[in-house]
Amino acid sequence: MSKIPLVDLQAAHAEVADDVAVGFKRVLANTAFIGGEEVAGFEREYAEFAGVEHCVGVANGTDALELALRAVGVGRDDEAILPANTFIATAEAVARVGARVVLVDCDPSTYLIDTDAALAAVTPRTKAILPVHLYGQQAPVEVLRSAGVPIVEDAAQSQGASRNGAGFHGSIAATSFYPGKNLGAYGDAGAVVTDDGALATTVRTLSQHGGLRKYEHELIGVNSRLDALQAVVLRAKLTRLERWNEARRAAAARYDELLSTVDVVRPVAADGNVPVWHLYVVRVPADRRDDILAALNADGVGAGIHYPFPVHLTPAFAGLGLGAGSFPHAEKAAGEILSLPIYPQITPQQQERVVEALVSALG
Ligand SMILES: *Cc1c(COP(=O)(O)O)cnc(C)c1O
């Protein structure tokens, strides 16, 4: 039986291989490896795609979050609110700027940040809220705005997603072009987007050693830049991203149909959302989840878990002192979730085989 990966990066590469080869040649010919026309071109094109004024390319999504937080002024002893069920990077970025990680639970059906809990967690020290657009659908950012603090969107999984007709709602958003993301580079890459020119300038300044001109260092920054070769790949893929996201939506609809008679909990899109299905996550009974996952993997189906541990139950954040039971919805979900293979090129036959394997693993 042929294997079905969680994400098929080879299938994506096959579509862009020629464009990438031509672009790499262009960069190698003029040896502009950092910055330059490819990076500037991608930043322009991605800003247009995201419907924002400014895009600053950086080295990865975690840096993008950290620089966005620094730009809106989150620092030592400030508090920043984020959901417990996210990839660790959201919390790391807050910790790295010296701020306190304030976790809240998620909505049990969409897995997006519980907005009531987030608003209730706001204190005079709160300097940012970080909604995570988990699995490719946007969190209800408009509800969080009433907190009156900057909203730093973690948009690593939501390139091209929209909510109530718009793709960007916060003060600033960070995204990741890790290879497996909807828009993936051939290595690490990320970006910060915003409509606020001053914030964009601060991020750009911080990202290149604290200065916009060489050897003029206004701030203590970092080295976090987008490489030109990555920009080539991203430009080639960006021209296909809308079509690819549409193919993901079709694949998600097909799973919905194939799974309608199977005893799993299917993913739910919140009202007003057009998701881009970075992941298609179902729920199965917690006591059987790991066996089901193992059976799928043994059957050549690349299912996964995103993510097995909420932030507060990782050793890294044990210092928060939040034990099991702190965030019941996030914890329950972590025990039951299962991500099925999804990518733009997945075929109906592959999806049927995934569902057959799942049905047989469910027993
Ligand atoms: C991938 C991801 C990140 C981090 O991006 P990197 O480019 O891997 O640093 C942050 N948050 C979420 C939700 C992610 O999925």
Tab-separated table of C-alpha atoms and ligand atoms in Angstrom:
chain	number	residue	atom	x	y	z
A	1	MET	CA	0.000	0.000	0.000
A	2	SER	CA	1.349	3.422	-0.892
A	3	LYS	CA	2.033	5.772	1.993
A	4	ILE	CA	0.007	8.900	2.550
A	5	PRO	CA	2.071	11.539	4.342
A	6	LEU	CA	0.628	14.112	6.740
A	7	VAL	CA	1.909	16.797	4.347
A	8	ASP	CA	3.274	16.083	0.862
A	9	LEU	CA	6.105	18.551	0.296
A	10	GLN	CA	7.273	16.702	-2.817
A	11	ALA	CA	3.923	17.195	-4.517
A	12	ALA	CA	4.111	20.922	-3.769
A	13	HIS	CA	7.694	21.108	-5.017
A	14	ALA	CA	6.766	19.400	-8.294
A	15	GLU	CA	4.416	22.302	-9.039
A	16	VAL	CA	6.978	25.050	-8.408
A	17	ALA	CA	10.246	23.295	-9.351
A	18	ASP	CA	10.744	25.174	-12.629
A	19	ASP	CA	10.003	28.605	-11.137
A	20	VAL	CA	12.294	27.875	-8.200
A	21	ALA	CA	15.143	26.775	-10.473
A	22	VAL	CA	14.871	29.955	-12.536
A	23	GLY	CA	14.697	32.104	-9.385
A	24	PHE	CA	17.679	30.392	-7.751
A	25	LYS	CA	19.692	31.032	-10.919
A	26	ARG	CA	18.768	34.705	-10.724
A	27	VAL	CA	19.969	34.958	-7.112
A	28	LEU	CA	23.143	32.988	-7.743
A	29	ALA	CA	23.965	35.191	-10.736
A	30	ASN	CA	24.034	38.365	-8.666
A	31	THR	CA	24.907	36.780	-5.276
A	32	ALA	CA	22.413	38.925	-3.359
A	33	PHE	CA	21.806	36.276	-0.696
A	34	ILE	CA	20.372	38.434	2.049
A	35	GLY	CA	17.777	41.102	1.380
A	36	GLY	CA	17.689	42.496	-2.137
A	37	GLU	CA	15.030	42.444	-4.820
A	38	GLU	CA	13.720	38.931	-4.163
A	39	VAL	CA	13.000	39.698	-0.516
A	40	ALA	CA	11.538	43.132	-1.245
A	41	GLY	CA	9.427	41.617	-4.017
A	42	PHE	CA	8.094	38.887	-1.764
A	43	GLU	CA	7.322	41.380	1.009
A	44	ARG	CA	5.279	43.475	-1.438
A	45	GLU	CA	3.458	40.449	-2.812
A	46	TYR	CA	2.715	38.925	0.578
A	47	ALA	CA	1.411	42.238	1.953
A	48	GLU	CA	-0.945	42.420	-1.007
A	49	PHE	CA	-2.027	38.815	-0.523
A	50	ALA	CA	-2.653	39.383	3.193
A	51	GLY	CA	-4.489	42.653	2.572
A	52	VAL	CA	-2.121	44.711	4.726
A	53	GLU	CA	0.105	47.727	4.200
A	54	HIS	CA	3.397	46.260	5.398
A	55	CYS	CA	5.207	42.944	5.475
A	56	VAL	CA	8.644	42.412	7.005
A	57	GLY	CA	10.336	39.116	6.232
A	58	VAL	CA	12.224	37.530	9.136
A	59	ALA	CA	14.086	34.303	9.834
A	60	ASN	CA	11.218	32.212	11.266
A	61	GLY	CA	7.768	32.420	12.831
A	62	THR	CA	9.000	32.376	16.412
A	63	ASP	CA	11.183	35.425	15.747
A	64	ALA	CA	8.223	37.052	14.000
A	65	LEU	CA	6.163	36.684	17.180
A	66	GLU	CA	8.986	37.942	19.384
A	67	LEU	CA	9.689	40.981	17.212
A	68	ALA	CA	5.977	41.799	16.936
A	69	LEU	CA	5.712	41.684	20.727
A	70	ARG	CA	8.747	43.927	21.118
A	71	ALA	CA	7.360	46.346	18.533
A	72	VAL	CA	4.070	46.812	20.407
A	73	GLY	CA	6.069	47.370	23.590
A	74	VAL	CA	5.741	44.113	25.502
A	75	GLY	CA	8.720	43.710	27.814
A	76	ARG	CA	9.938	42.705	31.220
A	77	ASP	CA	7.228	42.050	33.841
A	78	ASP	CA	4.404	42.807	31.423
A	79	GLU	CA	1.725	40.192	30.932
A	80	ALA	CA	0.630	38.654	27.636
A	81	ILE	CA	-2.422	36.419	27.276
A	82	LEU	CA	-2.455	33.360	25.001
A	83	PRO	CA	-4.321	30.065	24.699
A	84	ALA	CA	-2.896	27.001	26.480
A	85	ASN	CA	-3.416	24.855	23.358
A	86	THR	CA	-0.890	26.251	20.943
A	87	PHE	CA	2.481	25.345	19.512
A	88	ILE	CA	5.105	26.134	22.125
A	89	ALA	CA	6.506	29.042	20.066
A	90	THR	CA	3.658	31.389	21.035
A	91	ALA	CA	4.603	31.035	24.698
A	92	GLU	CA	8.342	31.052	24.006
A	93	ALA	CA	8.103	34.415	22.260
A	94	VAL	CA	6.375	35.935	25.288
A	95	ALA	CA	8.960	34.441	27.641
A	96	ARG	CA	11.828	35.630	25.455
A	97	VAL	CA	10.775	39.271	25.686
A	98	GLY	CA	10.772	38.849	29.468
A	99	ALA	CA	7.000	39.022	29.869
A	100	ARG	CA	4.733	36.764	31.905
A	101	VAL	CA	2.915	34.026	30.015
A	102	VAL	CA	-0.767	34.210	31.011
A	103	LEU	CA	-2.588	31.163	29.679
A	104	VAL	CA	-6.316	30.769	29.133
A	105	ASP	CA	-8.464	27.857	27.972
A	106	CYS	CA	-9.889	27.305	24.494
A	107	ASP	CA	-13.345	26.938	23.065
A	108	PRO	CA	-14.103	23.184	23.170
A	109	SER	CA	-15.511	22.979	19.647
A	110	THR	CA	-13.264	25.292	17.587
A	111	TYR	CA	-10.112	25.050	19.778
A	112	LEU	CA	-9.703	28.807	19.374
A	113	ILE	CA	-8.913	31.044	22.350
A	114	ASP	CA	-11.811	31.350	24.826
A	115	THR	CA	-12.481	35.064	24.445
A	116	ASP	CA	-14.435	35.358	27.727
A	117	ALA	CA	-11.513	33.804	29.595
A	118	ALA	CA	-9.045	36.045	27.770
A	119	LEU	CA	-10.971	39.223	28.611
A	120	ALA	CA	-11.338	38.078	32.229
A	121	ALA	CA	-7.560	37.575	32.463
A	122	VAL	CA	-6.773	41.184	31.513
A	123	THR	CA	-5.065	43.174	34.280
A	124	PRO	CA	-3.412	46.614	34.302
A	125	ARG	CA	-0.150	44.816	33.423
A	126	THR	CA	-1.565	43.141	30.311
A	127	LYS	CA	0.297	44.515	27.299
A	128	ALA	CA	-0.891	42.127	24.593
A	129	ILE	CA	-3.282	39.329	23.721
A	130	LEU	CA	-2.084	36.659	21.281
A	131	PRO	CA	-4.984	34.864	19.594
A	132	VAL	CA	-3.740	31.813	17.690
A	133	HIS	CA	-5.476	31.063	14.396
A	134	LEU	CA	-5.135	27.367	15.106
A	135	TYR	CA	-5.437	24.746	12.349
A	136	GLY	CA	-6.118	27.484	9.775
A	137	GLN	CA	-9.155	29.344	11.075
A	138	GLN	CA	-9.153	32.782	12.605
A	139	ALA	CA	-9.852	33.416	16.256
A	140	PRO	CA	-12.558	36.010	17.081
A	141	VAL	CA	-10.097	38.876	17.236
A	142	GLU	CA	-12.870	41.502	17.073
A	143	VAL	CA	-14.140	40.380	20.493
A	144	LEU	CA	-10.680	40.759	22.027
A	145	ARG	CA	-10.291	44.351	20.880
A	146	SER	CA	-12.484	45.544	23.764
A	147	ALA	CA	-9.569	44.730	26.087
A	148	GLY	CA	-7.881	47.879	24.771
A	149	VAL	CA	-4.439	46.286	24.443
A	150	PRO	CA	-2.495	45.415	21.274
A	151	ILE	CA	-3.610	42.215	19.570
A	152	VAL	CA	-0.644	40.214	18.265
A	153	GLU	CA	-2.060	37.522	16.002
A	154	ASP	CA	-0.275	34.190	15.725
A	155	ALA	CA	-1.079	33.626	12.062
A	156	ALA	CA	1.460	30.834	11.482
A	157	GLN	CA	-1.262	28.399	10.405
A	158	SER	CA	-3.701	30.741	8.686
A	159	GLN	CA	-2.136	32.190	5.523
A	160	GLY	CA	-5.087	33.175	3.358
A	161	ALA	CA	-7.797	32.536	5.950
A	162	SER	CA	-10.497	35.132	6.430
A	163	ARG	CA	-13.048	36.062	9.056
A	164	ASN	CA	-16.060	38.240	8.340
A	165	GLY	CA	-14.510	38.947	4.940
A	166	ALA	CA	-11.122	40.156	6.160
A	167	GLY	CA	-7.781	38.438	6.640
A	168	PHE	CA	-6.240	40.708	9.237
A	169	HIS	CA	-7.893	42.148	12.331
A	170	GLY	CA	-5.291	42.846	14.989
A	171	SER	CA	-2.548	45.382	15.551
A	172	ILE	CA	0.141	43.177	14.088
A	173	ALA	CA	0.388	39.542	13.012
A	174	ALA	CA	3.235	37.048	12.893
A	175	THR	CA	3.394	34.190	10.443
A	176	SER	CA	5.692	31.257	9.772
A	177	PHE	CA	6.882	29.806	6.499
A	178	TYR	CA	8.187	26.599	8.094
A	179	PRO	CA	8.153	24.025	5.253
A	180	GLY	CA	4.952	22.306	6.384
A	181	LYS	CA	2.890	25.488	6.689
A	182	ASN	CA	0.322	26.409	3.995
A	183	LEU	CA	2.980	28.684	2.506
A	184	GLY	CA	6.229	26.869	3.246
A	185	ALA	CA	9.835	27.788	2.461
A	186	TYR	CA	12.710	25.344	1.921
A	187	GLY	CA	14.043	25.944	5.402
A	188	ASP	CA	13.040	28.400	8.111
A	189	ALA	CA	11.373	31.712	7.306
A	190	GLY	CA	8.671	33.969	8.700
A	191	ALA	CA	7.117	37.414	8.451
A	192	VAL	CA	5.393	40.142	10.404
A	193	VAL	CA	2.476	42.003	8.825
A	194	THR	CA	0.738	45.158	9.969
A	195	ASP	CA	-1.090	48.238	8.672
A	196	ASP	CA	0.920	50.399	11.064
A	197	GLY	CA	4.006	51.862	9.393
A	198	ALA	CA	5.722	52.698	12.669
A	199	LEU	CA	5.347	49.142	13.949
A	200	ALA	CA	6.665	47.758	10.650
A	201	THR	CA	9.699	50.044	10.852
A	202	THR	CA	10.407	48.951	14.422
A	203	VAL	CA	10.205	45.270	13.454
A	204	ARG	CA	12.495	45.838	10.477
A	205	THR	CA	14.940	47.805	12.615
A	206	LEU	CA	14.995	45.135	15.339
A	207	SER	CA	15.381	42.342	12.780
A	208	GLN	CA	18.569	43.749	11.277
A	209	HIS	CA	20.755	44.442	14.278
A	210	GLY	CA	18.703	47.403	15.419
A	211	GLY	CA	19.381	49.612	12.412
A	212	LEU	CA	17.910	50.348	9.012
A	213	ARG	CA	21.333	51.352	7.649
A	214	LYS	CA	24.484	49.305	8.025
A	215	TYR	CA	26.501	50.129	11.184
A	216	GLU	CA	23.883	52.593	12.437
A	217	HIS	CA	22.408	50.763	15.421
A	218	GLU	CA	19.457	52.578	16.987
A	219	LEU	CA	18.219	49.655	19.078
A	220	ILE	CA	19.635	46.438	20.477
A	221	GLY	CA	18.219	44.159	17.852
A	222	VAL	CA	18.761	40.664	16.571
A	223	ASN	CA	19.773	39.018	13.308
A	224	SER	CA	16.515	37.699	11.911
A	225	ARG	CA	16.269	38.175	8.174
A	226	LEU	CA	14.549	36.432	5.289
A	227	ASP	CA	17.067	34.866	2.900
A	228	ALA	CA	16.782	35.644	-0.803
A	229	LEU	CA	16.690	31.945	-1.765
A	230	GLN	CA	13.738	31.425	0.577
A	231	ALA	CA	12.043	34.470	-0.916
A	232	VAL	CA	12.334	32.850	-4.364
A	233	VAL	CA	10.526	29.746	-3.122
A	234	LEU	CA	7.889	31.787	-1.309
A	235	ARG	CA	7.193	33.958	-4.367
A	236	ALA	CA	6.742	30.881	-6.540
A	237	LYS	CA	4.399	29.251	-4.031
A	238	LEU	CA	2.481	32.442	-3.258
A	239	THR	CA	1.162	32.636	-6.817
A	240	ARG	CA	-0.461	29.235	-6.184
A	241	LEU	CA	-1.542	29.695	-2.592
A	242	GLU	CA	-5.124	30.750	-3.259
A	243	ARG	CA	-5.663	27.709	-5.448
A	244	TRP	CA	-3.922	25.481	-2.916
A	245	ASN	CA	-6.075	26.781	-0.066
A	246	GLU	CA	-9.155	26.168	-2.208
A	247	ALA	CA	-7.964	22.584	-2.761
A	248	ARG	CA	-7.550	22.201	1.015
A	249	ARG	CA	-11.123	23.409	1.509
A	250	ALA	CA	-12.349	20.855	-1.020
A	251	ALA	CA	-10.350	18.139	0.767
A	252	ALA	CA	-11.804	19.169	4.145
A	253	ALA	CA	-15.332	19.036	2.702
A	254	ARG	CA	-14.582	15.577	1.311
A	255	TYR	CA	-13.368	14.366	4.723
A	256	ASP	CA	-16.523	15.833	6.300
A	257	GLU	CA	-18.593	13.740	3.932
A	258	LEU	CA	-16.531	10.561	4.213
A	259	LEU	CA	-16.553	10.810	8.007
A	260	SER	CA	-20.246	11.666	8.385
A	261	THR	CA	-21.068	8.071	9.323
A	262	VAL	CA	-17.845	7.430	11.273
A	263	ASP	CA	-17.785	7.760	15.048
A	264	VAL	CA	-15.323	10.662	15.349
A	265	VAL	CA	-15.821	14.330	16.176
A	266	ARG	CA	-15.204	16.380	13.051
A	267	PRO	CA	-13.693	19.887	13.037
A	268	VAL	CA	-16.021	22.887	13.217
A	269	ALA	CA	-15.536	26.292	11.596
A	270	ALA	CA	-16.721	29.262	13.646
A	271	ASP	CA	-19.410	31.520	12.146
A	272	GLY	CA	-17.938	34.017	9.706
A	273	ASN	CA	-14.768	32.008	9.133
A	274	VAL	CA	-13.330	30.754	5.863
A	275	PRO	CA	-10.573	28.432	7.095
A	276	VAL	CA	-7.534	27.339	5.097
A	277	TRP	CA	-7.325	23.912	6.766
A	278	HIS	CA	-3.679	23.903	7.744
A	279	LEU	CA	-4.693	20.790	9.668
A	280	TYR	CA	-7.817	18.624	9.647
A	281	VAL	CA	-8.222	17.538	13.257
A	282	VAL	CA	-10.743	14.949	14.463
A	283	ARG	CA	-11.353	13.636	17.973
A	284	VAL	CA	-11.432	10.031	19.099
A	285	PRO	CA	-11.778	8.530	22.602
A	286	ALA	CA	-8.767	9.459	24.749
A	287	ASP	CA	-8.148	5.927	25.993
A	288	ARG	CA	-7.787	4.674	22.409
A	289	ARG	CA	-6.184	7.672	20.695
A	290	ASP	CA	-2.557	6.565	20.848
A	291	ASP	CA	-3.426	3.053	19.607
A	292	ILE	CA	-5.463	4.510	16.744
A	293	LEU	CA	-2.561	6.777	15.823
A	294	ALA	CA	-0.120	3.853	15.908
A	295	ALA	CA	-2.443	1.715	13.770
A	296	LEU	CA	-2.796	4.498	11.187
A	297	ASN	CA	0.956	5.037	11.038
A	298	ALA	CA	1.539	1.271	10.707
A	299	ASP	CA	-0.964	1.303	7.839
A	300	GLY	CA	1.074	3.986	6.028
A	301	VAL	CA	-1.182	6.914	6.975
A	302	GLY	CA	0.805	9.868	8.325
A	303	ALA	CA	-1.590	11.010	11.029
A	304	GLY	CA	-0.210	13.191	13.845
A	305	ILE	CA	-1.099	15.100	17.022
A	306	HIS	CA	-1.088	18.888	17.176
A	307	TYR	CA	-0.264	19.181	19.991
A	308	PRO	CA	0.079	16.371	22.526
A	309	PHE	CA	0.688	18.686	25.519
A	310	PRO	CA	-0.824	22.078	26.293
A	311	VAL	CA	1.787	24.704	27.165
A	312	HIS	CA	1.302	24.511	30.958
A	313	LEU	CA	1.932	20.746	30.999
A	314	THR	CA	5.310	20.970	29.235
A	315	PRO	CA	8.401	20.781	31.466
A	316	ALA	CA	9.554	24.057	29.890
A	317	PHE	CA	6.615	25.938	31.414
A	318	ALA	CA	6.290	23.949	34.637
A	319	GLY	CA	7.460	27.148	36.334
A	320	LEU	CA	4.008	28.630	35.723
A	321	GLY	CA	2.838	26.288	38.470
A	322	LEU	CA	-0.295	25.328	36.555
A	323	GLY	CA	-0.996	21.628	36.992
A	324	ALA	CA	-3.404	19.239	35.318
A	325	GLY	CA	-6.967	20.527	35.601
A	326	SER	CA	-6.017	24.176	35.005
A	327	PHE	CA	-7.489	24.304	31.483
A	328	PRO	CA	-9.984	21.436	31.116
A	329	HIS	CA	-10.948	22.019	27.472
A	330	ALA	CA	-7.355	22.299	26.259
A	331	GLU	CA	-6.328	19.244	28.268
A	332	LYS	CA	-9.256	17.111	27.119
A	333	ALA	CA	-8.623	18.066	23.487
A	334	ALA	CA	-4.901	17.253	23.779
A	335	GLY	CA	-5.819	13.697	24.758
A	336	GLU	CA	-8.336	13.125	21.958
A	337	ILE	CA	-7.141	15.012	18.869
A	338	LEU	CA	-5.813	13.350	15.742
A	339	SER	CA	-4.636	15.233	12.640
A	340	LEU	CA	-5.407	13.463	9.348
A	341	PRO	CA	-3.287	13.971	6.210
A	342	ILE	CA	-4.269	17.116	4.344
A	343	TYR	CA	-2.476	19.035	1.594
A	344	PRO	CA	-3.591	20.610	-1.678
A	345	GLN	CA	-2.611	17.655	-3.851
A	346	ILE	CA	-4.285	14.940	-1.760
A	347	THR	CA	-6.559	12.855	-4.003
A	348	PRO	CA	-10.087	11.607	-3.266
A	349	GLN	CA	-8.695	8.061	-3.429
A	350	GLN	CA	-6.056	8.897	-0.819
A	351	GLN	CA	-8.703	10.414	1.434
A	352	GLU	CA	-10.886	7.336	1.045
A	353	ARG	CA	-7.948	5.198	2.053
A	354	VAL	CA	-7.262	7.400	5.099
A	355	VAL	CA	-10.872	7.013	6.200
A	356	GLU	CA	-10.828	3.239	5.590
A	357	ALA	CA	-7.691	2.967	7.706
A	358	LEU	CA	-9.307	5.092	10.416
A	359	VAL	CA	-12.481	2.995	10.418
A	360	SER	CA	-10.422	-0.161	10.725
A	361	ALA	CA	-8.305	1.351	13.535
A	362	LEU	CA	-11.466	2.408	15.393
A	363	GLY	CA	-12.519	-1.270	15.278
B	1	LIG	C1	4.814	26.991	13.215
B	1	LIG	C2	4.225	27.794	14.308
B	1	LIG	C3	4.958	28.791	14.977
B	1	LIG	C4	6.441	28.971	14.838
B	1	LIG	O1	6.963	29.108	13.612
B	1	LIG	P1	8.502	28.710	13.296
B	1	LIG	O2	8.675	29.266	11.932
B	1	LIG	O3	8.590	27.232	13.352
B	1	LIG	O4	9.355	29.390	14.297
B	1	LIG	C5	4.302	29.583	15.890
B	1	LIG	N1	3.015	29.393	16.191
B	1	LIG	C6	2.271	28.426	15.599
B	1	LIG	C7	0.830	28.288	15.977
B	1	LIG	C8	2.856	27.587	14.651
B	1	LIG	O5	2.128	26.636	14.079
